[in-house]
Amino acid sequence: MTSAHGAIDSSLTVGEVDARLYGTLVEHLGRCVYTGIHEPAHPESDERGFRLDVLELARELGVTIVRYPGGNFVSGYRWEDGVGPVDERPVRLDLAWRSVEHNRVGTDEFVDWVRLVGAEPMLAVNLGTRGTEAALDLLEYCNVPGGTALSARRAANGHPEPHAVSVWCLGNEVDGPWQIGQKTAEDYSKLARETAKAMKILDPSVELVACGSSSRAMPTFGEWEATVLEQCYPYVDFISAHAYYEPEDDDLDSFLASACDMDAYIDGLVATCDHVAAKLRSPRRIDVSFDEWNVWYQSRLDATVMGSWQEHPRLIEDTHSLADAVVVGTLLITLLRHADRVRVACLAQLVNTIAPIMTQPGGPAWRQTTFFPFALAARHARSGVVLRLHADGPRIETQRFGSVPALEATAVWREAEGELVILCANRDRRTPLELDLALHGFDALGVVEHVTLTGDNPYAQNTCAQPNTVRPQQLTSASVNGGRLTAPLPPLSWNLIRLCSLGARRGQHSTAAKTFAGGRPA
Ligand code: AHR
C-alpha cells in the first residue's frame, strides 16, 4: 500500500457547486429518444409514450439539466416539425446522423419529460442551416407567456404555461467540418452575436452559451474562443467545451489520466475568457458550459449503420467498463475542482447513445458502469462548496501525460448538513493507496460511509444479460482519528467518502447501498 498525504480546510474554498454540473444530453441520435426515453408500445410506458423505467433511472441518476435536441442533430433541425398534432408532423432526413426522423418527439414532449424527471431543459438553437429568426421563434414559442402568435400556438398545442427555458446554446460545434453549416470563427461570431442580442431583448432572463471549439484538439482552439468572445462578450454568459476520451493503442494508464487533459482544457478556456474581459475592460465574467463530456470509443463508430438512413438505428451504443467508469468519475472530480468557473456540464448522452442508461426495445433498462460515479456524486455533492484539496503521493508514468498523480480527489463541504464529501480515485491499477487527510476547521467528524467502485477486471461491464457485474460496494476501514481521515482506496477505484459532524450525525446513514439495491432510496 502506498500513501497520499494532504489537508483540507473548511475556509479554503474553490467555489459553490452549481447543481447544473450534473447535466446530460438527449439528442435525436440513434436510440437516445426513440426506444430510449420514448417508446409508446413498451409495457412500462405511460399514456404519452414515456418509458417509466427509464424515467425512474434518470431520476436515480440525479440529472439536473438536460440539453436537447443536439448535438450535431440541431444543425439541420426545424423545431416547427416537432410541435403540433403528432400525426401531421413531417418525416425528414437527418443529415447529421444520416437517419430518418419522424418527429414524434419534439420540444413540447421533451420539456414535459424533463420536468417529470425533475430537471430543467437546456435547448440548442439551429445556427447551422438556420439563424436568428428561427431562434427567436423558438424562444417566443417556449418562453413568452401569451398574447403572441407563437405563444398562442404553444397553448393550442396543450401548453398554456410557458416552458420557461433558461439556458440556450447558440448552435453546436460550428467549427467542425462534420457540422451541417460549419462556419469560420468570424462568420459564426456575427451570427451568434446578433442572435444572442435579439434573444436577450426578447427574454432578458435567458443565459446563453456561445460555441467554443468542438474539442481542445481542434487546430483553432484558443483562437476560435478569443474571436467569438470578442464579438459576443456583452451578450453571452458561457463558452462551451466538449471532450470525449478513449484509450489509444490499449494504453490504459494514459486513458486513466484523461482528466489531465480536461483540467488543462478548462484552464485554457478560463484564461481565454479572462484575456478577452481584460482586453474589453469588461466587468462581466464568462464561465464554462462543459456541455458534452464522456468516454466515447469513437474508433468503433459504425459508418455503415450511420449511413443507412434508418429510423432510430443502433448507433454509438458503447458498452462501458469499470475502467471507463473510473475515468468518468475522475472527469467529474475535475469539473468539481473547477466549480468556480464551470457552472454547467452535460454527460453526453443520457440513454443508449454513449450513455449511463441502456435499454432494450420492448425489454428492460439497466445501469452501465458509468451510471454509478455520476449518481453518487449527484446525490451527495449536488450542493455545497468545493474545498481546495492538495495531497502529495505516488505518481504514475504515462505515455500521453508524463508523470501523473495516482490520486485524483476533491472535497465538497455541505455546511448546512454538517457533511463533508470526499470524491477520490486511485488510478493505480495494481497498488492500493491510503488517503491520509488532515481536516482543519471542522467540528469533530466521523465517517458515515465509504462507497467504492472497483474490481479485479478493468474491462468488466454491465450488460442486459448481466446488469449487476459492476456495482458500488461499501468499505468499512475508513476512519477519523485525531482530526485526520485515513481511507484505503483499492487499486483502480473511484470512491465517495461521507463524513459528518458528530453533533449532526443522528439520522445520517449510508444511502449508497440502498440507492443501487434495485429500488430508489427513501
Ligand atoms: O454526442 C455525440 C456527438 O458528439 C454530438 O452530436 C456532437 O455535438 C459531438 O460531436
Coordinates of C-alpha atoms and ligand atoms in Angstrom, one line a residue:
M1 CA 0.0 0.0 0.0
T2 CA 1.3 3.5 -0.9
S3 CA 0.0 6.7 0.8
A4 CA -1.1 10.2 -0.3
H5 CA -0.9 12.8 2.5
G6 CA -2.7 16.1 2.3
A7 CA -5.1 18.5 4.0
I8 CA -8.4 20.3 3.6
D9 CA -9.6 23.4 5.4
S10 CA -13.2 24.5 5.6
S11 CA -12.2 28.1 4.9
L12 CA -10.1 27.3 1.8
T13 CA -12.7 27.2 -0.9
V14 CA -12.8 26.9 -4.7
G15 CA -16.5 27.9 -5.2
E16 CA -20.1 26.9 -4.8
V17 CA -21.2 23.7 -6.6
D18 CA -23.7 24.6 -9.3
A19 CA -26.3 21.8 -9.4
R20 CA -26.2 22.1 -13.2
L21 CA -22.9 20.3 -13.2
Y22 CA -25.0 17.2 -13.2
G23 CA -26.5 17.7 -16.6
T24 CA -26.8 15.3 -19.6
L25 CA -27.7 15.4 -23.3
V26 CA -30.7 13.9 -25.0
E27 CA -30.1 14.1 -28.8
H28 CA -32.1 12.8 -31.7
L29 CA -29.3 10.3 -32.3
G30 CA -29.7 6.6 -32.6
R31 CA -31.9 5.3 -29.8
C32 CA -31.5 8.0 -27.3
V33 CA -35.0 9.5 -27.8
Y34 CA -36.9 6.7 -29.6
T35 CA -36.9 3.4 -27.6
G36 CA -34.7 5.3 -25.1
I37 CA -36.9 7.9 -23.3
H38 CA -39.9 7.3 -25.6
E39 CA -41.4 4.0 -26.7
P40 CA -45.3 4.1 -26.8
A41 CA -45.5 0.3 -27.3
H42 CA -43.4 -0.6 -24.3
P43 CA -45.3 -2.2 -21.5
E44 CA -43.8 0.2 -19.0
S45 CA -44.7 3.4 -20.9
D46 CA -47.2 6.0 -19.8
E47 CA -50.1 7.3 -22.0
R48 CA -47.6 9.8 -23.6
G49 CA -45.2 7.1 -24.6
F50 CA -42.5 7.8 -22.0
R51 CA -40.8 4.7 -20.6
L52 CA -41.3 4.9 -16.9
D53 CA -38.4 2.5 -16.2
V54 CA -36.1 5.0 -17.9
L55 CA -37.7 7.9 -16.2
E56 CA -37.1 6.3 -12.9
L57 CA -33.4 5.6 -13.7
A58 CA -32.9 9.2 -14.9
R59 CA -34.3 10.4 -11.6
E60 CA -32.0 8.0 -9.7
L61 CA -29.1 9.2 -11.8
G62 CA -29.8 12.7 -10.3
V63 CA -29.7 14.6 -13.5
T64 CA -30.4 18.3 -13.0
I65 CA -30.4 19.8 -16.5
V66 CA -30.8 18.1 -20.0
R67 CA -29.6 19.6 -23.2
Y68 CA -31.8 19.0 -26.3
P69 CA -32.2 18.3 -29.3
G70 CA -28.5 18.0 -30.1
G71 CA -25.6 17.8 -30.6
N72 CA -25.0 17.7 -34.3
F73 CA -28.7 17.0 -35.0
V74 CA -29.7 20.5 -34.1
S75 CA -27.7 22.0 -37.0
G76 CA -30.3 20.7 -39.6
Y77 CA -33.4 20.8 -37.3
R78 CA -36.6 22.7 -37.9
W79 CA -38.2 22.9 -34.5
E80 CA -41.6 23.6 -36.1
D81 CA -41.6 20.0 -37.4
G82 CA -41.7 18.7 -33.8
V83 CA -44.7 20.6 -32.5
G84 CA -48.5 20.2 -33.1
P85 CA -50.5 17.1 -33.8
V86 CA -48.1 14.1 -33.9
D87 CA -49.8 12.5 -37.0
E88 CA -49.3 15.7 -39.0
R89 CA -45.6 16.0 -38.3
P90 CA -43.3 15.6 -41.3
V91 CA -40.8 12.8 -41.8
R92 CA -37.4 14.3 -42.6
L93 CA -33.9 13.1 -43.4
D94 CA -31.4 13.9 -40.6
L95 CA -28.2 14.7 -42.3
A96 CA -26.1 14.7 -39.2
W97 CA -26.6 11.0 -38.4
R98 CA -27.9 10.0 -41.8
S99 CA -31.1 8.7 -40.2
V100 CA -34.8 9.1 -40.8
E101 CA -36.5 11.5 -38.3
H102 CA -40.3 11.1 -37.9
N103 CA -40.6 13.9 -35.3
R104 CA -42.9 12.1 -32.9
V105 CA -41.0 13.7 -30.1
G106 CA -40.3 17.4 -30.2
T107 CA -39.9 20.4 -27.9
D108 CA -43.2 20.0 -26.0
E109 CA -42.8 16.3 -25.4
F110 CA -39.2 16.8 -24.3
V111 CA -40.0 19.6 -21.9
D112 CA -42.8 17.5 -20.4
W113 CA -40.4 14.6 -20.0
V114 CA -37.6 16.6 -18.4
R115 CA -40.0 18.2 -15.9
L116 CA -41.2 14.7 -15.0
V117 CA -37.6 13.8 -14.3
G118 CA -37.3 16.9 -12.0
A119 CA -34.7 18.5 -14.2
E120 CA -34.6 21.7 -16.3
P121 CA -34.4 21.9 -20.1
M122 CA -31.4 23.4 -21.9
L123 CA -32.3 24.0 -25.5
A124 CA -30.0 24.5 -28.5
V125 CA -31.0 26.6 -31.5
N126 CA -30.0 25.8 -35.0
L127 CA -27.2 28.1 -36.2
G128 CA -26.2 25.6 -38.9
T129 CA -28.8 25.7 -41.6
R130 CA -30.9 28.4 -39.9
G131 CA -30.4 31.6 -38.0
T132 CA -31.7 34.5 -35.8
E133 CA -35.3 34.3 -36.9
A134 CA -35.9 30.6 -36.2
A135 CA -34.1 31.0 -32.9
L136 CA -36.3 33.9 -31.9
D137 CA -39.4 32.0 -32.9
L138 CA -38.5 29.0 -30.8
L139 CA -37.7 31.3 -27.8
E140 CA -41.1 33.0 -28.3
Y141 CA -42.8 29.6 -28.5
C142 CA -41.2 28.5 -25.3
N143 CA -40.9 31.5 -23.1
V144 CA -43.5 34.2 -23.9
P145 CA -46.4 33.7 -21.6
G146 CA -49.1 34.6 -24.1
G147 CA -50.6 37.2 -26.4
T148 CA -48.4 36.4 -29.4
A149 CA -48.8 34.1 -32.4
L150 CA -46.2 31.6 -31.2
S151 CA -47.2 31.6 -27.6
A152 CA -50.8 31.0 -28.7
R153 CA -49.6 28.1 -30.9
R154 CA -47.9 26.6 -27.8
A155 CA -51.2 27.0 -25.8
A156 CA -53.1 25.4 -28.7
N157 CA -50.7 22.5 -28.6
G158 CA -51.7 21.9 -25.0
H159 CA -49.2 24.0 -23.1
P160 CA -50.8 27.2 -21.9
E161 CA -48.0 27.8 -19.4
P162 CA -44.6 28.9 -20.8
H163 CA -41.8 26.3 -20.8
A164 CA -39.5 28.8 -19.1
V165 CA -36.3 27.6 -20.6
S166 CA -33.4 29.4 -19.0
V167 CA -30.3 28.1 -20.7
W168 CA -29.9 28.2 -24.5
C169 CA -27.0 27.1 -26.7
L170 CA -26.2 29.2 -29.8
G171 CA -25.7 26.3 -32.2
N172 CA -23.4 23.2 -31.8
E173 CA -19.8 22.6 -32.7
V174 CA -20.0 25.1 -35.6
D175 CA -16.2 24.9 -36.1
G176 CA -16.4 21.2 -37.0
P177 CA -16.1 20.1 -40.7
W178 CA -18.6 17.4 -39.9
Q179 CA -21.2 20.0 -38.9
I180 CA -24.1 20.9 -41.2
G181 CA -23.5 24.6 -41.7
Q182 CA -19.9 24.8 -40.5
K183 CA -18.6 28.4 -40.2
T184 CA -15.5 30.3 -39.7
A185 CA -15.0 32.0 -36.3
E186 CA -15.8 35.4 -37.9
D187 CA -19.0 34.2 -39.6
Y188 CA -20.2 32.3 -36.5
S189 CA -19.4 35.3 -34.2
K190 CA -21.5 37.7 -36.2
L191 CA -24.5 35.3 -36.3
A192 CA -24.1 34.3 -32.7
R193 CA -23.8 37.9 -31.6
E194 CA -26.9 39.1 -33.4
T195 CA -28.9 36.1 -32.3
A196 CA -27.8 36.5 -28.7
K197 CA -28.6 40.2 -28.8
A198 CA -32.1 39.6 -30.1
M199 CA -32.8 36.7 -27.8
K200 CA -31.8 38.8 -24.7
I201 CA -34.1 41.6 -25.9
L202 CA -37.0 39.1 -26.2
D203 CA -36.2 37.4 -22.9
P204 CA -33.5 39.1 -20.8
S205 CA -33.6 36.3 -18.2
V206 CA -32.1 33.7 -20.5
E207 CA -28.5 32.5 -20.1
L208 CA -26.7 32.0 -23.5
V209 CA -23.9 29.6 -24.4
A210 CA -21.6 30.5 -27.3
C211 CA -20.0 27.7 -29.1
G212 CA -16.4 27.1 -28.2
S213 CA -14.2 24.8 -30.2
S214 CA -15.5 21.2 -30.7
S215 CA -12.6 20.0 -28.6
R216 CA -9.2 21.1 -27.3
A217 CA -7.6 19.2 -30.2
M218 CA -9.1 21.4 -32.9
P219 CA -6.4 23.4 -34.6
T220 CA -8.1 26.7 -33.9
F221 CA -8.7 26.0 -30.2
G222 CA -8.0 29.2 -28.3
E223 CA -8.1 31.5 -31.4
W224 CA -11.7 30.4 -32.1
E225 CA -12.8 31.2 -28.5
A226 CA -11.0 34.6 -28.5
T227 CA -12.7 35.7 -31.8
V228 CA -16.1 34.5 -30.7
L229 CA -15.9 36.1 -27.2
E230 CA -14.6 39.4 -28.5
Q231 CA -17.7 39.7 -30.7
C232 CA -20.3 38.2 -28.4
Y233 CA -18.9 39.2 -24.9
P234 CA -21.8 41.5 -23.8
Y235 CA -24.5 39.1 -24.8
V236 CA -23.4 35.6 -23.8
D237 CA -22.9 34.0 -20.4
F238 CA -20.9 30.9 -21.2
I239 CA -18.5 29.4 -23.7
S240 CA -19.0 25.7 -24.4
A241 CA -16.4 22.9 -24.2
H242 CA -16.7 19.3 -25.5
A243 CA -14.4 16.4 -24.7
Y244 CA -14.6 12.7 -25.3
Y245 CA -11.9 10.2 -24.2
E246 CA -11.0 6.7 -25.2
P247 CA -7.8 4.6 -24.8
E248 CA -5.2 4.9 -27.6
D249 CA -3.4 1.6 -28.5
D250 CA -4.9 -0.1 -25.4
D251 CA -2.8 2.3 -23.2
L252 CA -4.9 2.1 -20.1
D253 CA -2.6 4.2 -17.9
S254 CA -2.8 7.2 -20.2
F255 CA -6.6 6.7 -20.6
L256 CA -7.0 6.7 -16.8
A257 CA -5.2 10.0 -16.7
S258 CA -7.7 11.6 -19.2
A259 CA -8.7 14.2 -16.6
C260 CA -5.3 15.8 -17.0
D261 CA -6.5 16.9 -20.5
M262 CA -9.8 18.1 -19.2
D263 CA -8.0 20.1 -16.5
A264 CA -5.7 21.8 -19.0
Y265 CA -8.7 22.4 -21.3
I266 CA -10.6 24.3 -18.6
D267 CA -7.6 26.3 -17.5
G268 CA -7.0 27.3 -21.2
L269 CA -10.7 28.3 -21.7
V270 CA -10.8 30.3 -18.5
A271 CA -7.6 32.1 -19.4
T272 CA -9.1 33.0 -22.8
C273 CA -12.3 34.3 -21.3
D274 CA -10.4 36.5 -18.8
H275 CA -8.0 37.7 -21.5
V276 CA -10.9 38.9 -23.6
A277 CA -12.5 40.5 -20.5
A278 CA -9.3 42.4 -19.8
K279 CA -9.0 43.5 -23.4
L280 CA -12.6 44.8 -23.4
R281 CA -12.2 46.2 -19.9
S282 CA -15.4 44.3 -19.1
P283 CA -16.5 43.7 -15.5
R284 CA -18.6 40.7 -16.8
R285 CA -17.3 37.2 -16.3
I286 CA -17.9 34.4 -18.8
D287 CA -18.0 30.9 -17.4
V288 CA -17.6 27.5 -19.0
S289 CA -20.5 25.2 -20.0
F290 CA -18.9 21.8 -20.4
D291 CA -21.9 20.6 -22.3
E292 CA -20.6 17.4 -23.8
W293 CA -18.1 15.1 -21.9
N294 CA -17.7 11.4 -21.6
V295 CA -15.8 8.3 -22.5
W296 CA -16.6 7.5 -26.2
Y297 CA -15.0 4.8 -28.3
Q298 CA -15.1 6.8 -31.5
S299 CA -12.8 4.3 -33.2
R300 CA -15.7 1.8 -33.0
L301 CA -18.2 4.1 -34.7
D302 CA -20.0 2.0 -37.3
A303 CA -20.1 4.1 -40.5
T304 CA -22.3 1.5 -42.2
V305 CA -25.1 2.0 -39.6
M306 CA -24.6 5.7 -39.7
G307 CA -25.1 5.8 -43.4
S308 CA -28.1 3.5 -43.5
W309 CA -31.0 6.1 -43.3
Q310 CA -32.9 4.1 -40.8
E311 CA -35.3 5.3 -38.1
H312 CA -33.5 5.3 -34.7
P313 CA -30.7 2.9 -35.6
R314 CA -28.5 1.3 -33.0
L315 CA -25.7 3.9 -33.2
I316 CA -22.8 4.6 -30.8
E317 CA -24.2 2.1 -28.2
D318 CA -20.9 1.8 -26.4
T319 CA -20.8 -0.6 -23.5
H320 CA -18.7 0.9 -20.8
S321 CA -16.3 -0.9 -18.5
L322 CA -15.1 -0.5 -14.9
A323 CA -12.0 1.5 -16.2
D324 CA -14.4 3.7 -18.2
A325 CA -16.4 4.4 -15.0
V326 CA -13.3 5.3 -13.1
V327 CA -12.4 7.8 -15.9
V328 CA -15.9 9.2 -15.8
G329 CA -15.5 9.6 -12.1
T330 CA -12.2 11.4 -12.4
L331 CA -13.7 13.7 -15.0
L332 CA -16.5 14.6 -12.6
I333 CA -13.9 15.3 -9.9
T334 CA -12.2 17.6 -12.3
L335 CA -15.4 19.5 -13.2
L336 CA -16.0 20.0 -9.4
R337 CA -12.4 21.2 -8.9
H338 CA -13.2 24.0 -11.3
A339 CA -16.6 24.8 -9.8
D340 CA -15.7 28.5 -9.6
R341 CA -15.8 28.7 -13.4
V342 CA -17.6 25.6 -14.8
R343 CA -21.2 26.0 -13.9
V344 CA -23.0 23.8 -16.4
A345 CA -21.8 20.3 -17.6
C346 CA -23.6 17.6 -19.5
L347 CA -22.6 14.0 -19.6
A348 CA -23.2 13.0 -23.3
Q349 CA -25.5 11.4 -23.5
L350 CA -28.3 10.0 -21.3
V351 CA -29.8 6.8 -22.8
N352 CA -28.4 4.3 -25.2
T353 CA -26.0 6.6 -27.1
I354 CA -22.7 6.7 -25.1
A355 CA -25.0 6.6 -22.1
P356 CA -25.2 5.6 -18.4
I357 CA -28.7 4.1 -19.0
M358 CA -29.3 1.4 -21.6
T359 CA -32.5 -0.1 -22.9
Q360 CA -33.8 -3.0 -25.0
P361 CA -36.8 -2.1 -27.2
G362 CA -39.7 -3.8 -25.5
G363 CA -37.3 -5.0 -22.8
P364 CA -35.5 -3.9 -19.7
A365 CA -33.4 -0.9 -18.9
W366 CA -30.2 -1.1 -16.9
R367 CA -27.3 0.9 -15.4
Q368 CA -24.0 1.0 -17.2
T369 CA -20.8 1.2 -15.0
T370 CA -20.6 4.9 -15.6
F371 CA -24.0 5.4 -14.0
F372 CA -22.6 4.9 -10.5
P373 CA -20.0 7.7 -10.1
F374 CA -22.4 10.2 -11.6
A375 CA -25.4 9.1 -9.5
L376 CA -23.3 9.0 -6.3
A377 CA -21.8 12.5 -6.9
A378 CA -25.1 14.0 -8.0
R379 CA -26.8 12.7 -4.8
H380 CA -24.1 13.7 -2.3
A381 CA -22.2 16.5 -3.9
R382 CA -25.0 18.4 -5.6
S383 CA -24.7 21.4 -3.4
G384 CA -22.2 22.9 -1.0
V385 CA -18.8 24.4 -1.5
V386 CA -15.8 22.8 -3.2
L387 CA -12.7 22.9 -0.9
R388 CA -9.1 23.0 -2.1
L389 CA -7.5 19.7 -1.7
H390 CA -3.9 19.1 -2.2
A391 CA -2.2 15.8 -1.4
D392 CA 1.3 14.5 -2.1
G393 CA 1.5 10.9 -3.1
P394 CA 2.7 8.3 -5.6
R395 CA 2.9 9.1 -9.3
I396 CA 2.3 7.0 -12.4
E397 CA 4.3 7.4 -15.6
T398 CA 2.1 7.7 -18.6
Q399 CA 2.9 7.9 -22.3
R400 CA 0.4 10.6 -23.0
F401 CA 0.6 12.9 -20.0
G402 CA 4.0 12.1 -18.5
S403 CA 4.0 11.7 -14.7
V404 CA 0.6 12.0 -13.1
P405 CA -0.6 11.6 -9.5
A406 CA -2.2 8.2 -8.7
L407 CA -4.8 10.1 -6.6
E408 CA -7.5 12.4 -8.1
A409 CA -9.5 14.0 -5.4
T410 CA -11.8 16.8 -4.4
A411 CA -14.0 17.6 -1.4
V412 CA -17.4 19.2 -1.0
W413 CA -18.4 20.8 2.3
R414 CA -22.1 21.0 2.9
E415 CA -22.1 23.1 6.0
A416 CA -25.9 23.2 6.4
E417 CA -25.9 19.4 6.7
G418 CA -22.7 19.2 8.6
E419 CA -21.4 16.8 5.9
L420 CA -18.1 16.6 4.2
V421 CA -18.0 14.6 1.0
I422 CA -14.6 13.4 -0.4
L423 CA -14.6 12.2 -4.0
C424 CA -11.4 10.4 -5.0
A425 CA -10.0 7.9 -7.4
N426 CA -6.9 5.6 -7.3
R427 CA -5.6 5.4 -10.9
D428 CA -3.1 2.8 -10.0
R429 CA -4.3 -0.5 -11.4
R430 CA -2.1 -2.6 -9.2
T431 CA -1.4 -0.9 -5.8
P432 CA -3.9 0.2 -3.2
L433 CA -3.5 3.8 -2.0
E434 CA -4.1 5.1 1.5
L435 CA -5.6 8.5 1.6
D436 CA -4.5 10.4 4.6
L437 CA -6.0 13.9 5.0
A438 CA -5.7 16.4 7.9
L439 CA -9.1 18.0 8.4
H440 CA -8.9 21.7 9.5
G441 CA -11.7 24.0 10.5
F442 CA -14.4 21.4 11.1
D443 CA -16.2 20.2 14.2
A444 CA -15.3 16.7 15.1
L445 CA -16.2 14.5 12.1
G446 CA -17.0 10.8 11.8
V447 CA -17.3 8.5 8.8
V448 CA -20.8 7.9 7.6
E449 CA -19.8 5.6 4.7
H450 CA -17.1 4.8 2.2
V451 CA -18.5 3.6 -1.1
T452 CA -16.2 2.3 -3.8
L453 CA -16.5 1.3 -7.4
T454 CA -13.7 -1.2 -8.1
G455 CA -12.9 -4.8 -9.2
D456 CA -10.2 -7.1 -10.5
N457 CA -11.1 -6.7 -14.1
P458 CA -10.8 -3.3 -15.6
Y459 CA -12.8 -4.4 -18.6
A460 CA -15.8 -5.7 -16.6
Q461 CA -19.1 -4.4 -18.0
N462 CA -22.8 -4.4 -17.2
T463 CA -25.0 -5.8 -19.9
C464 CA -28.6 -6.7 -20.5
A465 CA -27.9 -10.3 -19.6
Q466 CA -25.6 -9.4 -16.6
P467 CA -26.6 -6.0 -15.4
N468 CA -25.0 -6.2 -12.0
T469 CA -21.4 -7.2 -12.7
V470 CA -20.1 -3.8 -11.6
R471 CA -21.7 -2.3 -8.6
P472 CA -20.6 0.1 -5.9
Q473 CA -19.6 -1.6 -2.6
Q474 CA -19.3 -0.4 1.0
L475 CA -15.9 -0.4 2.6
T476 CA -15.6 -0.3 6.3
S477 CA -12.0 0.7 7.2
A478 CA -12.1 4.5 6.7
S479 CA -11.8 6.3 10.0
V480 CA -11.1 9.7 11.5
N481 CA -8.6 9.9 14.4
G482 CA -7.1 13.0 15.9
G483 CA -8.5 15.2 13.1
R484 CA -7.1 13.0 10.3
L485 CA -9.1 10.9 7.8
T486 CA -7.5 7.7 6.7
A487 CA -9.1 5.6 4.0
P488 CA -7.7 2.8 1.9
L489 CA -8.5 3.2 -1.8
P490 CA -8.4 -0.1 -3.7
P491 CA -6.4 -0.3 -7.0
L492 CA -8.4 1.1 -9.9
S493 CA -11.2 2.6 -7.9
W494 CA -13.5 5.6 -7.7
N495 CA -14.6 6.4 -4.2
L496 CA -17.1 8.6 -2.3
I497 CA -16.5 9.1 1.4
R498 CA -19.0 10.9 3.5
L499 CA -18.1 12.4 6.8
C500 CA -20.5 14.1 9.2
S501 CA -20.1 16.4 12.2
L502 CA -20.6 14.2 15.2
G503 CA -23.2 16.6 16.5
A504 CA -25.2 16.3 13.3
R505 CA -24.8 12.6 13.0
R506 CA -28.1 11.4 14.3
G507 CA -30.2 10.4 11.3
Q508 CA -27.2 10.1 9.0
H509 CA -27.0 6.7 7.4
S510 CA -25.5 5.2 4.4
T511 CA -27.6 5.7 1.3
A512 CA -25.5 4.5 -1.5
A513 CA -26.0 0.8 -0.9
K514 CA -29.8 1.4 -0.9
T515 CA -29.6 3.5 -3.9
F516 CA -28.5 0.7 -6.1
A517 CA -30.1 -2.2 -4.3
G518 CA -32.8 -2.2 -7.0
G519 CA -35.1 0.5 -5.7
R520 CA -34.9 4.2 -5.1
P521 CA -33.6 5.4 -1.8
A522 CA -36.0 6.9 0.7
Ligands
AHR1 O1 -22.6 13.3 -28.5 C1 -22.3 12.8 -29.8 C2 -21.9 14.0 -30.7 O2 -20.6 14.4 -30.3 C3 -22.7 15.2 -30.7 O3 -23.8 15.2 -31.5 C4 -21.8 16.3 -31.2 O4 -22.1 17.6 -30.7 C5 -20.4 15.8 -30.7 O5 -19.5 15.8 -31.8

